[in-house]
Phi, psi and omega in degrees: 000316158319300190295327182290317180302310192305310201290347174284309180312306198300316166311299182300317161282345163287333178295293174320321187292311189302307184297332178270012176276113171260138167287354190277150178300136186278321174243209178292111172291162169281103184269126195257344191283170187250171173066180186291339185286002188299330194281011172219159184293138172276343165292305190245327183113348180305144172289134177284325196301309184293346177230051181298303179307346171245018185264131180254170175235158173186193190222144170280194183279011178256357173106339176309118181294150137247147173236133183254164160277353190193161159274006155290320165289332166294335163299306188302296183308309175304319174293315192277322181241334183103129175229162173286112197287337185275011196214022172276122184236175193210149164276121164313094176332326199260308189260348173060057171234171161268134194226168181297100181317314190290339195255355203254157175256104178274138164253120199254133167076042181267182187291342189285145188289140186288178165231122197072008189208141179300333202250116177291146169219128172225151182252151154242154185272329183247145171306311178314302182308318189286327166296343176279307170312312199283325174304344181267293190267344188080196197077189178249171173271138172196155170274172178326303186306289179334303179290315198283327176289331180302296217291300206294318175305343188245358184319290177318300187297307193285344147311312172280334177272344165286327190291318180323302176302326180276342172290292187301296186251305211275323174295326180290326178304317191275324166303330174298304192291322182310297177295348187246346192229356188248141160315127188270357184275342184314125179239099175319308179290023187259343183256145189263340180216145167315312176293354162269347160306298193308304198296334177274318172312312178286320189295317186261335160109032193295323186237146185281175202306127179245149181281170169308307161319307196289312176295331172278331177303310181313297180314307173301319175308300193301320177288317172273336176256299180301323175307329163261333184298328186272350172275348177314310169296337163302102185296296165290080184229162175291103182284114193226120183288164198296316196265000195289127183262142180286127184298343186272309185256345175095344174314162163263122185303314174312345178288326197245069191297311219298327191264352199282145207229153187209135159247124173259124188251120194248124179241111171055235174269358175258136187246125175248136173249139164235132177250166197224152165284008181175174173287316195314286177335305191283335170288307173336304189287322174303321175279329192207082184301319188303336185283332184258013174138185191265087179254115181288059188221158178216177178301320183286357167258015189284155181237322171206158175231117163247131199230169182258130184287121191313318184259336174269357178073330186298158165283122178236162173294112187306313202285330172268359193276171171249142206230141154256121191262166169055043188278189176250017178249126184249146164277199176293333178242037171089212172314132183231152163269119176288114189260150181216133161315323188233142177306315176313303175309321184290326177291336175285306174313317174290329176288326190277356191216026174051040177304159183256324173193169181259110186244149175248155187325322184283348187252013190263133188258141181301311194281331170292326184286315165309335175292314193307345183275332201288000000 
């Protein structure tokens, strides 16, 4: 009997220890992103301060700083965007400072609940601190490479578990909040990342005052459901398969339906398409496909080009479209060529958004396309 009680005490003692460990920053957190969206993860929208002790930072290949709630979201961003692997930092879970992730000692599989993952992964600058943590919470020591591999291997399963939770609880809650407390004109396709949407809702009072839990719920509903649900009503849209990647930047095109573009190449009786997350990347491929891989295609094989009209969100003939260059509206890859079905629509947009000029497809110059990246 005594042995049984001791086992129970040990079990509940460990459980309570795990429950009392807080991932939240004890002081003002170090935030590396720009703008008001810096408070949230750009991948999942989670609050960085609340999950500070599992937070990681890096930069996109274009130098844009990113901060994630977890190594899981870093792995997701690495898969979808591509990040600078030589510039990854992590918060030391004990001292709450940014350290070089590749030099850190990770503890994998402790009793502390994982962030966006079933398996927890926390980092420490000193091996001794990691070992002390293991004595209290369990787990095993691993390198950054091992922790990242673990995160990458579990992405599919973690995404599935997260999606099930969203469908059962979060989306219904978010829908209810949106319909009762928010401006019904919020258009989630106006934003590139979920953290930008959250920042706008909070700072511009697009909803009545919401705590972080409700703000996350309504943002996820808008981002995951309404953003694509509204587009489902469009009969003639650029159809992109879920796992299609842009051959130029490597991003998943289906994440950015507002900007989707395609080139179709015909080989005899076979037609093959390439999808892009914006006209800019499409044109880079159009001018020189072999720069992006061993693609056996050429301009004389093109059967059609589709782009997404900015106003209607419908698929239109890219060769007949009109494009605004140099506006204050940005796509997933920054400055873009914004397509319109009519020149009049292009003129209205140019005037409203400080565009520099309007061009037809045949007047697009390769050098000007690359200048948009400067």
